Short mmCIF file of N, CA and C in Angstrom, two decimals:
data_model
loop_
_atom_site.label_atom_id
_atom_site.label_comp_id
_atom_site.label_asym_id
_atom_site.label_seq_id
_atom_site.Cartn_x
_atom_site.Cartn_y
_atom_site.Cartn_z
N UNK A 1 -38.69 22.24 -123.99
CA UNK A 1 -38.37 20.94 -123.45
C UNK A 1 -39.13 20.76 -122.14
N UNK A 2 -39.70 19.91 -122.00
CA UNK A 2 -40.61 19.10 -120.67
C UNK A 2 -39.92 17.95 -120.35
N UNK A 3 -39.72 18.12 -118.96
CA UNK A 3 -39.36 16.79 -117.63
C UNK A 3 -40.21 15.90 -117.56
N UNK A 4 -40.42 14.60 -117.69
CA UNK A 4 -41.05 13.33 -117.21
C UNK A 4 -41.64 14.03 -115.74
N UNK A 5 -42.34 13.17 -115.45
CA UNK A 5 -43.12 12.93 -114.00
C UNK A 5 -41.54 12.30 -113.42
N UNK A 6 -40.65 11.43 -113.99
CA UNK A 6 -39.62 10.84 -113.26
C UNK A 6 -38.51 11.87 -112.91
N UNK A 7 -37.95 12.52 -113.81
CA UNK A 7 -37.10 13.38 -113.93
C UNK A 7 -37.37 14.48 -112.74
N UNK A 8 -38.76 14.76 -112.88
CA UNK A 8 -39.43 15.64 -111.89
C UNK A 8 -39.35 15.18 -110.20
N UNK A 9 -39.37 13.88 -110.20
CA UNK A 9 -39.01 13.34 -108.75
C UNK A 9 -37.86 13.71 -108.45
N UNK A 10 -36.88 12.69 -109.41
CA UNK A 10 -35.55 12.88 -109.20
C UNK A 10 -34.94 13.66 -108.52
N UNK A 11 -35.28 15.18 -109.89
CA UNK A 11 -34.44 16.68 -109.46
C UNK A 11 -34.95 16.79 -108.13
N UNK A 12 -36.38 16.64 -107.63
CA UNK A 12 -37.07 16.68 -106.24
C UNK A 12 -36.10 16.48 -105.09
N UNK A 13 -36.20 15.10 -105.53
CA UNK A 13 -35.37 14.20 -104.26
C UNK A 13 -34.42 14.58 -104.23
N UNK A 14 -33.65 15.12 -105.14
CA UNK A 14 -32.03 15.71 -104.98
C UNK A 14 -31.74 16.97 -104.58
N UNK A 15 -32.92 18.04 -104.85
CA UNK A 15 -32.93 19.20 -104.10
C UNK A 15 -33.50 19.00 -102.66
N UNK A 16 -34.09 17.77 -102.09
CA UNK A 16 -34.35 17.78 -100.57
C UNK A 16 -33.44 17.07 -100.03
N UNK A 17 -32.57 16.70 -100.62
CA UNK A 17 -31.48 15.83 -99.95
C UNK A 17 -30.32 16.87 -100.08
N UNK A 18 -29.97 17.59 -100.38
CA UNK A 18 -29.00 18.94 -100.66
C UNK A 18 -29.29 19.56 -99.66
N UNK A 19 -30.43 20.25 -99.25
CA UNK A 19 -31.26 21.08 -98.60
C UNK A 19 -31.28 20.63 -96.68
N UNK A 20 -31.18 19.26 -96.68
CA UNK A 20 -30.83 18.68 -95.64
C UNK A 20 -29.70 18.26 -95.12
N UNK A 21 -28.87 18.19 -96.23
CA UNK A 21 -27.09 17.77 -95.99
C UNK A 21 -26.79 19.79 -95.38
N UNK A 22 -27.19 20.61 -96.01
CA UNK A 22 -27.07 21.74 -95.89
C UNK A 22 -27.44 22.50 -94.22
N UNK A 23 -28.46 21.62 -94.18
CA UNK A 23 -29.44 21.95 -92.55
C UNK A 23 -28.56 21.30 -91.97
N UNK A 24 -28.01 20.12 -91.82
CA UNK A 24 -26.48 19.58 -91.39
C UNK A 24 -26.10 20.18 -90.51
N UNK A 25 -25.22 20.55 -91.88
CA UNK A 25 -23.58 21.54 -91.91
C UNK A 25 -24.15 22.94 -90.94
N UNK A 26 -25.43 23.54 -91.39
CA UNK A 26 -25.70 24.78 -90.51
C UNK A 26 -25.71 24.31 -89.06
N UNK A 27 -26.56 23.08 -89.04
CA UNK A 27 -26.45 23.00 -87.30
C UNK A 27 -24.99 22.72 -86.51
N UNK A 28 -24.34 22.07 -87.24
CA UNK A 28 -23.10 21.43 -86.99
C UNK A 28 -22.21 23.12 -86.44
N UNK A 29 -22.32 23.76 -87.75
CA UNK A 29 -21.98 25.23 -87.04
C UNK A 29 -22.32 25.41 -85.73
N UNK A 30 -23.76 25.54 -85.52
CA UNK A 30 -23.89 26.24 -85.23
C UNK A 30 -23.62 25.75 -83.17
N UNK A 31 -23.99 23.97 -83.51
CA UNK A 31 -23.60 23.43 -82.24
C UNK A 31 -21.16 23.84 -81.84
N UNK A 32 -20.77 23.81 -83.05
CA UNK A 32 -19.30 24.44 -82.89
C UNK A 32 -19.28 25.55 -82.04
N UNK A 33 -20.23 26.61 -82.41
CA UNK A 33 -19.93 27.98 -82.28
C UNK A 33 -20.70 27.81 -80.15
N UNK A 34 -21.90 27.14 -80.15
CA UNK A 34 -22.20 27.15 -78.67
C UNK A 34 -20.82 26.37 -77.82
N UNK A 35 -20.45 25.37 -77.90
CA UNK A 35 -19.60 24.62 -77.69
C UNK A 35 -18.14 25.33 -77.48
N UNK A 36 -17.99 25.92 -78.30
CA UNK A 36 -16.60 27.60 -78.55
C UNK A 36 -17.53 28.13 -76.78
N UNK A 37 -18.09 28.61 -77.22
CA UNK A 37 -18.55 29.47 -76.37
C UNK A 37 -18.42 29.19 -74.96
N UNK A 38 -18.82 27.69 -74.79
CA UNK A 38 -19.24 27.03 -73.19
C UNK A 38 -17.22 26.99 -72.97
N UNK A 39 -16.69 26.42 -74.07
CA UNK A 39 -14.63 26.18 -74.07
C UNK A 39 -14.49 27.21 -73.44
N UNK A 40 -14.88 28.76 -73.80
CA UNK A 40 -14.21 29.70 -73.53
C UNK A 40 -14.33 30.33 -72.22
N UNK A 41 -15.93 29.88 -71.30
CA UNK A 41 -16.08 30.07 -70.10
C UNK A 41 -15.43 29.60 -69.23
N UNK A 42 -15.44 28.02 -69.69
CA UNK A 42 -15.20 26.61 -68.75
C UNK A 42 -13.58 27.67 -68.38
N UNK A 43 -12.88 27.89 -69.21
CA UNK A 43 -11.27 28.18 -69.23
C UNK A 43 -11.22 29.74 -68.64
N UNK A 44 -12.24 30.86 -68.74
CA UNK A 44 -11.82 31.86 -69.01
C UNK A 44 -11.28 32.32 -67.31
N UNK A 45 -11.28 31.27 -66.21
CA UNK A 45 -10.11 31.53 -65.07
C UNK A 45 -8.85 31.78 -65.30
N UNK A 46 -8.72 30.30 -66.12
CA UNK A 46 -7.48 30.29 -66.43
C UNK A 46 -6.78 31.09 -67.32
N UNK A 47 -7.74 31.81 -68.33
CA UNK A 47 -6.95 32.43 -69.41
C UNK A 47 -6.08 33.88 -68.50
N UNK A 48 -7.61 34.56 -67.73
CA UNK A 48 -6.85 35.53 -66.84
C UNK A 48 -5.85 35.52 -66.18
N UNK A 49 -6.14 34.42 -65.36
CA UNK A 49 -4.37 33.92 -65.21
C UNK A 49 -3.61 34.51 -66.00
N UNK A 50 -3.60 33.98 -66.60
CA UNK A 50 -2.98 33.68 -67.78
C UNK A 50 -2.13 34.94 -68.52
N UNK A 51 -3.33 35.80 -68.56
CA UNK A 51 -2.81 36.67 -69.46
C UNK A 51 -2.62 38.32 -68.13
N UNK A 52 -2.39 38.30 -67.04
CA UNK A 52 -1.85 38.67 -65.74
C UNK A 52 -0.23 38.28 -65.63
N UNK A 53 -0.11 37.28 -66.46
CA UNK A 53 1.43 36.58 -66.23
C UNK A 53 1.60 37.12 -67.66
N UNK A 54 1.63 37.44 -68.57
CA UNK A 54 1.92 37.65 -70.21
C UNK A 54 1.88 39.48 -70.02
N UNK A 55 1.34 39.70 -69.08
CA UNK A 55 1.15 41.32 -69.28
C UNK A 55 2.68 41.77 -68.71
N UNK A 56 2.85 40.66 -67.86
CA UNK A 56 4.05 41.31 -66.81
C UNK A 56 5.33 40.80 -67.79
N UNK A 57 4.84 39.71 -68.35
CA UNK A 57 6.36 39.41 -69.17
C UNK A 57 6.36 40.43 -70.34
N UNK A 58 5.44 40.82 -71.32
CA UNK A 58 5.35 41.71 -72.29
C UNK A 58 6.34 42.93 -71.66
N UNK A 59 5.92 43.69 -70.59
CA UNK A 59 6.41 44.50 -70.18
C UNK A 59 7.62 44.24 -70.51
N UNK A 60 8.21 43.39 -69.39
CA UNK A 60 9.91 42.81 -69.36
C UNK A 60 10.39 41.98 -70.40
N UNK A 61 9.65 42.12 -71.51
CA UNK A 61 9.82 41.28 -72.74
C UNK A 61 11.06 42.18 -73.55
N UNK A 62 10.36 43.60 -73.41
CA UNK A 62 10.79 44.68 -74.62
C UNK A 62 12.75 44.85 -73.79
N UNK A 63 12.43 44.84 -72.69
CA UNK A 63 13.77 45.27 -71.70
C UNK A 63 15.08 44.07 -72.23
N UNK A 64 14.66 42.84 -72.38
CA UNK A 64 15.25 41.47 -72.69
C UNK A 64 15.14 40.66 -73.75
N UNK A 65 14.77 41.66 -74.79
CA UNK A 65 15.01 41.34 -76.10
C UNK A 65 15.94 40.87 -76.54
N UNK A 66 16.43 41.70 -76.01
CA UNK A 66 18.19 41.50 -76.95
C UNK A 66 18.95 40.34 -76.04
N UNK A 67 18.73 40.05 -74.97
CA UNK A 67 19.05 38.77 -74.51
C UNK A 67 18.45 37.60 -74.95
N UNK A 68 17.07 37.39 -75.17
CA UNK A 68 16.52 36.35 -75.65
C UNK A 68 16.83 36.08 -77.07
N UNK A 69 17.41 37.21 -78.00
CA UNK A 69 17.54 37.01 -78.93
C UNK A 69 18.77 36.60 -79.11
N UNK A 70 19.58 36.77 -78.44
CA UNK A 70 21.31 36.26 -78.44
C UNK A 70 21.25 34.85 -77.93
N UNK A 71 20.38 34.36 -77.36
CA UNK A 71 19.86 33.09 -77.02
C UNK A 71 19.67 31.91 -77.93
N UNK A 72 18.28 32.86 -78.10
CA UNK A 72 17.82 31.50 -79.40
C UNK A 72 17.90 32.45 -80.34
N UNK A 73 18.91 32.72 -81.26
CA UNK A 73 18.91 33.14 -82.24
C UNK A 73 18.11 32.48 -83.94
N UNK A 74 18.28 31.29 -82.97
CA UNK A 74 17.90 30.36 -84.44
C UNK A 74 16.51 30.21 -84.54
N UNK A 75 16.13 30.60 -83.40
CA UNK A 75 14.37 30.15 -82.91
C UNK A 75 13.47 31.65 -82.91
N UNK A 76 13.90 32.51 -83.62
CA UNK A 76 13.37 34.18 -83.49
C UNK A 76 12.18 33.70 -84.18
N UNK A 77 11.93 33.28 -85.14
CA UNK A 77 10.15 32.96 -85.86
C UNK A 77 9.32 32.29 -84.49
N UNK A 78 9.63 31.71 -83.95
CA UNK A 78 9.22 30.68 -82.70
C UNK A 78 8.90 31.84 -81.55
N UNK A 79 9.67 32.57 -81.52
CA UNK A 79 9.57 33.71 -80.40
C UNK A 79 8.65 34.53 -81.22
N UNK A 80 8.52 35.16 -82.12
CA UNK A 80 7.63 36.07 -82.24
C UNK A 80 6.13 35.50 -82.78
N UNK A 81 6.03 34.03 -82.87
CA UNK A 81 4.79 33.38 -82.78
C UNK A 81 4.30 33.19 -81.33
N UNK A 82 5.05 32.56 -80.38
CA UNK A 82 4.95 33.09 -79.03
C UNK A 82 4.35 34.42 -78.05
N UNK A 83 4.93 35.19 -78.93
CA UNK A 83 4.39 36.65 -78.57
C UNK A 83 3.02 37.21 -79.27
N UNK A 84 2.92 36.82 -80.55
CA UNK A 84 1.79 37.16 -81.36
C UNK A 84 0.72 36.02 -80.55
N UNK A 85 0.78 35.01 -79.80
CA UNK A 85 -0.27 34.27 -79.62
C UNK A 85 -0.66 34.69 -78.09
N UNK A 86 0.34 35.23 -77.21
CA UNK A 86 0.25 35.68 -75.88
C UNK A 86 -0.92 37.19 -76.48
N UNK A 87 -0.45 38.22 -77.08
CA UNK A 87 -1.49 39.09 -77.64
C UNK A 87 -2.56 38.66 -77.77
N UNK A 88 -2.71 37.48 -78.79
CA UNK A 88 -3.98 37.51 -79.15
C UNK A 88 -4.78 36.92 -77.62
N UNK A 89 -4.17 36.06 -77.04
CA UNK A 89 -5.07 35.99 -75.40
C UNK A 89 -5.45 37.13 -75.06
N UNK A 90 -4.57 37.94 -74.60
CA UNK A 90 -4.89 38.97 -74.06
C UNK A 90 -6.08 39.59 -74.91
N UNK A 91 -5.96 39.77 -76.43
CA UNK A 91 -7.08 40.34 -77.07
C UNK A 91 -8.69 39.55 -77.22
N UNK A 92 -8.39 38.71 -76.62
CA UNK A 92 -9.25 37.46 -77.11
C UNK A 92 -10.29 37.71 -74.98
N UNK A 93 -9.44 37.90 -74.07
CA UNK A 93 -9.88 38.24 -72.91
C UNK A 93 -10.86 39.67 -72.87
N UNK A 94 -10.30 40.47 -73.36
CA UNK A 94 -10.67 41.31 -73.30
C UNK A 94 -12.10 41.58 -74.37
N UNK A 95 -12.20 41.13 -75.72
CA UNK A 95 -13.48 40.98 -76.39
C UNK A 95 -14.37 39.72 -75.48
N UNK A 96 -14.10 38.88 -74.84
CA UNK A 96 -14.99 38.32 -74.13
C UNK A 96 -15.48 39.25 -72.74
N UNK A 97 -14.68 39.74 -71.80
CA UNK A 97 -15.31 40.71 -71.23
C UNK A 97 -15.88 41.71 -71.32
N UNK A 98 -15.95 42.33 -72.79
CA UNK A 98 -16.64 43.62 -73.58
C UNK A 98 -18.27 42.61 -73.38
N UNK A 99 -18.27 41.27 -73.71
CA UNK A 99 -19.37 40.85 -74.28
C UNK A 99 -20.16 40.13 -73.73
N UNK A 100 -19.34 40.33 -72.29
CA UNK A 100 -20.40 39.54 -70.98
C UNK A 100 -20.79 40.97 -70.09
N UNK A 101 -19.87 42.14 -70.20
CA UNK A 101 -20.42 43.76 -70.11
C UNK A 101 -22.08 43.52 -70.76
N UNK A 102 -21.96 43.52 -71.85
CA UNK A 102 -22.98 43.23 -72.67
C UNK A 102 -23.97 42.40 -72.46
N UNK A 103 -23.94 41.37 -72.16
CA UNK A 103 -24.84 40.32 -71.79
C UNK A 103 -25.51 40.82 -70.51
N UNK A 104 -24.52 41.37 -69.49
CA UNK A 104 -24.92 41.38 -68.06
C UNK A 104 -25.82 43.09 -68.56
N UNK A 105 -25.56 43.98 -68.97
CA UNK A 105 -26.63 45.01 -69.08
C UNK A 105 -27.68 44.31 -70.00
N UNK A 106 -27.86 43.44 -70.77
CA UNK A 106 -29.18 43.31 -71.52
C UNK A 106 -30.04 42.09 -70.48
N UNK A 107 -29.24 41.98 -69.68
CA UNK A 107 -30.14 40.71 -68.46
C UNK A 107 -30.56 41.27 -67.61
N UNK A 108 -30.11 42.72 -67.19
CA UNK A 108 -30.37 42.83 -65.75
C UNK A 108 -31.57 44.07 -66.53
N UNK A 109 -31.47 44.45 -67.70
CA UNK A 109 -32.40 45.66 -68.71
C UNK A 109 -33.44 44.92 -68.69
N UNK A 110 -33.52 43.48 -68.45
CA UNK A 110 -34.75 42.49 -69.33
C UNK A 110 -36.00 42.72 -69.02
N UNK A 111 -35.74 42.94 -67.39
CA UNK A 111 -36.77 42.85 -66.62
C UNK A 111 -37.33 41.57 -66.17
N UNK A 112 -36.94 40.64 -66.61
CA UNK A 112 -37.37 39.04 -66.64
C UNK A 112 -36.29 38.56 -65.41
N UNK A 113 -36.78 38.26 -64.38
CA UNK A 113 -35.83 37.55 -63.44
C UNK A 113 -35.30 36.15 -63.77
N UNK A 114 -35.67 35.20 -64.73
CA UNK A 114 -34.82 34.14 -64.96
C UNK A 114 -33.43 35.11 -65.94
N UNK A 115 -33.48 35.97 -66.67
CA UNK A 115 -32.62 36.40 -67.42
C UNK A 115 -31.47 36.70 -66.10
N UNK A 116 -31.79 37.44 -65.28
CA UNK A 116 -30.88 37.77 -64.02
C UNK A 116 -30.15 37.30 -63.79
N UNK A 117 -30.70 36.00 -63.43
CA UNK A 117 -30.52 34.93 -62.60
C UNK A 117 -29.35 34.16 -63.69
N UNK A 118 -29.66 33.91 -64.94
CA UNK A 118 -28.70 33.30 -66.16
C UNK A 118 -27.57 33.78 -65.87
N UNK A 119 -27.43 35.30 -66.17
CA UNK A 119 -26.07 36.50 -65.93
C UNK A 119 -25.66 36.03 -64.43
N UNK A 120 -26.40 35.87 -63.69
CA UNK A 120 -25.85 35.57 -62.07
C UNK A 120 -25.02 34.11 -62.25
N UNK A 121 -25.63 33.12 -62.81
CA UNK A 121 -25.14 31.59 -62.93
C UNK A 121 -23.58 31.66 -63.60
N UNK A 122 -23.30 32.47 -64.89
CA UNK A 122 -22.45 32.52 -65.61
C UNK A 122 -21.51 33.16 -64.49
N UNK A 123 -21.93 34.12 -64.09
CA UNK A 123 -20.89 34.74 -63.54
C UNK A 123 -20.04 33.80 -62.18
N UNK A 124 -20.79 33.63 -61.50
CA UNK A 124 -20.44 32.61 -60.04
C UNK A 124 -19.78 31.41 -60.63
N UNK A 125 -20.06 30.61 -62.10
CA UNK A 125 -19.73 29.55 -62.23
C UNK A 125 -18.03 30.23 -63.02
N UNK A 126 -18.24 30.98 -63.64
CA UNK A 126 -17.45 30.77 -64.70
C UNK A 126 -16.37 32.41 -64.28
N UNK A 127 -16.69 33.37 -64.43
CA UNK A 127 -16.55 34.46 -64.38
C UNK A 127 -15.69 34.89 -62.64
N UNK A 128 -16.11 34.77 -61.58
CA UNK A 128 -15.78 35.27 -60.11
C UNK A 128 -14.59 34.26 -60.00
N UNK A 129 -13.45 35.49 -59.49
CA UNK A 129 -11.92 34.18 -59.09
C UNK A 129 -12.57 33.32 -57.80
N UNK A 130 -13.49 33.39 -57.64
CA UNK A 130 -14.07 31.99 -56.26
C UNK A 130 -15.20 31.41 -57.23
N UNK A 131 -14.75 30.35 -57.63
CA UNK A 131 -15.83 29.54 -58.35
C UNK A 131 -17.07 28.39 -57.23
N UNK A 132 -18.13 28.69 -57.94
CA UNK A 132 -19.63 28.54 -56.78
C UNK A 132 -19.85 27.31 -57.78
N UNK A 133 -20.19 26.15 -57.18
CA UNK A 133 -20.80 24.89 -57.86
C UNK A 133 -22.27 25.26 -58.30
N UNK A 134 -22.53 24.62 -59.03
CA UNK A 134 -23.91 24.47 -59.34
C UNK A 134 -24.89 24.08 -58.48
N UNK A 135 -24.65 23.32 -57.16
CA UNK A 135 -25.51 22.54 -56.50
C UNK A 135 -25.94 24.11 -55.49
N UNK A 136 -24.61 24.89 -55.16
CA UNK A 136 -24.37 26.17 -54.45
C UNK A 136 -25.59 27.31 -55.15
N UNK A 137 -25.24 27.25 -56.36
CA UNK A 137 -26.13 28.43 -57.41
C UNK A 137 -27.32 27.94 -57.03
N UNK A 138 -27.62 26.94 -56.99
CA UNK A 138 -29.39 26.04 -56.76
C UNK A 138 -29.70 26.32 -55.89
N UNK A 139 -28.96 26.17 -54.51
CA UNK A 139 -29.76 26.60 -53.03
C UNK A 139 -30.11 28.11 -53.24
N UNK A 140 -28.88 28.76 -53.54
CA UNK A 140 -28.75 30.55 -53.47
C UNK A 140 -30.22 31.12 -54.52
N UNK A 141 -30.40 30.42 -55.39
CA UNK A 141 -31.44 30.89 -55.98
C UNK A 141 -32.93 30.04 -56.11
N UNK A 142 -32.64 29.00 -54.84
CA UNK A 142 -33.77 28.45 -54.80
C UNK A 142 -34.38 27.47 -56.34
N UNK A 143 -33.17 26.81 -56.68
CA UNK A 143 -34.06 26.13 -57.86
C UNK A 143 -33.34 25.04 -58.49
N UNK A 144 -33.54 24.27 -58.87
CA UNK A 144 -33.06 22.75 -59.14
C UNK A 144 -31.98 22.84 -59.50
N UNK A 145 -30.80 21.69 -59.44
CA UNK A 145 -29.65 21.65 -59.85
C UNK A 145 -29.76 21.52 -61.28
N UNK A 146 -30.49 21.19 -62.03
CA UNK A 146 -30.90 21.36 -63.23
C UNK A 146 -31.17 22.07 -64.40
N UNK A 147 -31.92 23.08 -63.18
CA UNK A 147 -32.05 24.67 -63.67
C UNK A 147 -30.71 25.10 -64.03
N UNK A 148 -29.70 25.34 -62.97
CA UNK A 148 -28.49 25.51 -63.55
C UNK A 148 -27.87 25.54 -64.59
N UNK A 149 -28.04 24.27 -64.75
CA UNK A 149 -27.65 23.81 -66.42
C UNK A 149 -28.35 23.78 -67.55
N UNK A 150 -29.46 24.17 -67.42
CA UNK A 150 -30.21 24.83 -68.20
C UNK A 150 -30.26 26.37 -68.66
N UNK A 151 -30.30 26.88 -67.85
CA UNK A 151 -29.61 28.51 -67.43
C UNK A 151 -28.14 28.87 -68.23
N UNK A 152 -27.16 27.82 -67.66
CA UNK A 152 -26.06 27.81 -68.05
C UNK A 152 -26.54 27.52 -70.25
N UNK A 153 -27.17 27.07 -70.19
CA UNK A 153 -27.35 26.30 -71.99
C UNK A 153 -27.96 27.61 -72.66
N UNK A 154 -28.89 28.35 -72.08
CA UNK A 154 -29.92 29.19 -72.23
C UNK A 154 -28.75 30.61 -72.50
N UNK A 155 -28.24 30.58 -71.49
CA UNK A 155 -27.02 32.14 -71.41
C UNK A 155 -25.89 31.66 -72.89
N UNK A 156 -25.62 31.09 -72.77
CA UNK A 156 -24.56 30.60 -73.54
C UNK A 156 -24.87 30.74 -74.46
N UNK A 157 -26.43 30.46 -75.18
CA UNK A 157 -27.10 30.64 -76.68
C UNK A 157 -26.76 32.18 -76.73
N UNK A 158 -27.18 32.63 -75.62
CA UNK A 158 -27.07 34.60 -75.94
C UNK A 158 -25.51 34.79 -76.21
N UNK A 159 -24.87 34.74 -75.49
CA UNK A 159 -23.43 34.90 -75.48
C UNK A 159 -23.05 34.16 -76.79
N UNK A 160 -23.00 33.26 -77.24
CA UNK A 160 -22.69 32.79 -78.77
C UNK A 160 -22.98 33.77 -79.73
N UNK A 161 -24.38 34.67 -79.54
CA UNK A 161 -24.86 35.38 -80.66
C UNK A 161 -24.21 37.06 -80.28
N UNK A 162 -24.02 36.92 -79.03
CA UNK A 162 -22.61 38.00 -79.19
C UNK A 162 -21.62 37.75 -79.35
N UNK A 163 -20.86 36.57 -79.60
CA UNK A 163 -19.50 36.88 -79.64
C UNK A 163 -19.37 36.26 -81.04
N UNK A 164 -20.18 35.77 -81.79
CA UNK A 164 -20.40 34.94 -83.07
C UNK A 164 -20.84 35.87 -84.03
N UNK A 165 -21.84 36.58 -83.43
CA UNK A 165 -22.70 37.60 -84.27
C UNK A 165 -23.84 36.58 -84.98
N UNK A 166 -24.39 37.38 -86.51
CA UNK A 166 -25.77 36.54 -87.06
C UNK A 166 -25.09 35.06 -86.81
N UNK A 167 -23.84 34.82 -87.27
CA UNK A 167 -24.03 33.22 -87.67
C UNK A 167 -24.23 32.27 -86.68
N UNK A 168 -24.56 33.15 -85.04
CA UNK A 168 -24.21 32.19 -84.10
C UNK A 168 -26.27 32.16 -84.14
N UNK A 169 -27.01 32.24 -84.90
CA UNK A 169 -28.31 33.12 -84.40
C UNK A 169 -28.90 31.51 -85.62
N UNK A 170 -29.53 31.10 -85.25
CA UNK A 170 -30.31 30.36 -85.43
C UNK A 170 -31.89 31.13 -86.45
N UNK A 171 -32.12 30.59 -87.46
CA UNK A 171 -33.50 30.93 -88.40
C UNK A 171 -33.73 30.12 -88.74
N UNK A 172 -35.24 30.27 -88.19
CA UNK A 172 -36.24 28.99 -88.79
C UNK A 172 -37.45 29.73 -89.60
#
């Protein structure tokens, strides 16, 4: 059996239109997964917070069990979703600091002083309990307020592909 010259377009046009709905969905990922990434900086003050106050209640959690549970007896699924989601912060803090460990030895390994300088931006903006503006990072390193945020876009691609792994990794 032989395809027309028409048939032959057709299937064409429908495998490049598949192929591009597909290139889509990959970018769409893959802008999710940078976007995750920049969420998790913008916040990761607060999460420490955060999970500094959850460490101390965990502790005094186990001691007052049995009070909280004579409490809300009716609400025990509610409490131990509560607790399973305070964990996962805490676990969720701690694989992001494994992976800026990580970032910050493969920046400062690079040898490339803009790489440095990226690990330096992340850290002052996002990372140090005294948060440094961007306009601050610009004087300190001598370079446009722009750069910043470029730096900041540039680090964040790396950090996505560590904390994402391949799928955060872009192939062309």
């Amino acid at each position: 059996m032989t395809l027309s010259e028409e048939h032959v377009q057709v299937i064409a046009a429908e495998a490049i239109k598949a192929y591009q709905q597909q290139e889509k969905e990959n970018q769409r990922a893959r802008d999710k997964r940078l976007h995750n990434t920049k969420l998790l900086l913008k916040n990761y003050r607060s999460f420490v917070r955060h999970c500094d106050n959850i460490k101390l209640e965990l502790d005094n959690q186990d001691e007052e069990e049995e009070d909280i549970y004579r409490i809300i007896h009716s609400n025990e699924v509610a409490v131990e979703a509560i607790k399973r989601s305070k964990r996962r912060t805490i676990a969720m803090i701690r694989f992001i600091d494994q992976m800026l460990v990580v970032y910050k030895t493969l920046s400062q390994s690079s040898g490339k002083e803009e790489e440095a300088r990226r690990y330096d931006i992340i850290e002052k903006m996002y990372i140090d309990s005294k948060k440094v503006s961007a306009e601050q990072i610009a004087e300190c390193h001598n370079i446009e307020t722009r750069t910043v945020y470029r730096d900041v876009n540039k680090a964040c691609e790396t950090l996505a592909t560590l904390m994402f792994g391949v799928d955060a990794v872009r192939l062309k």
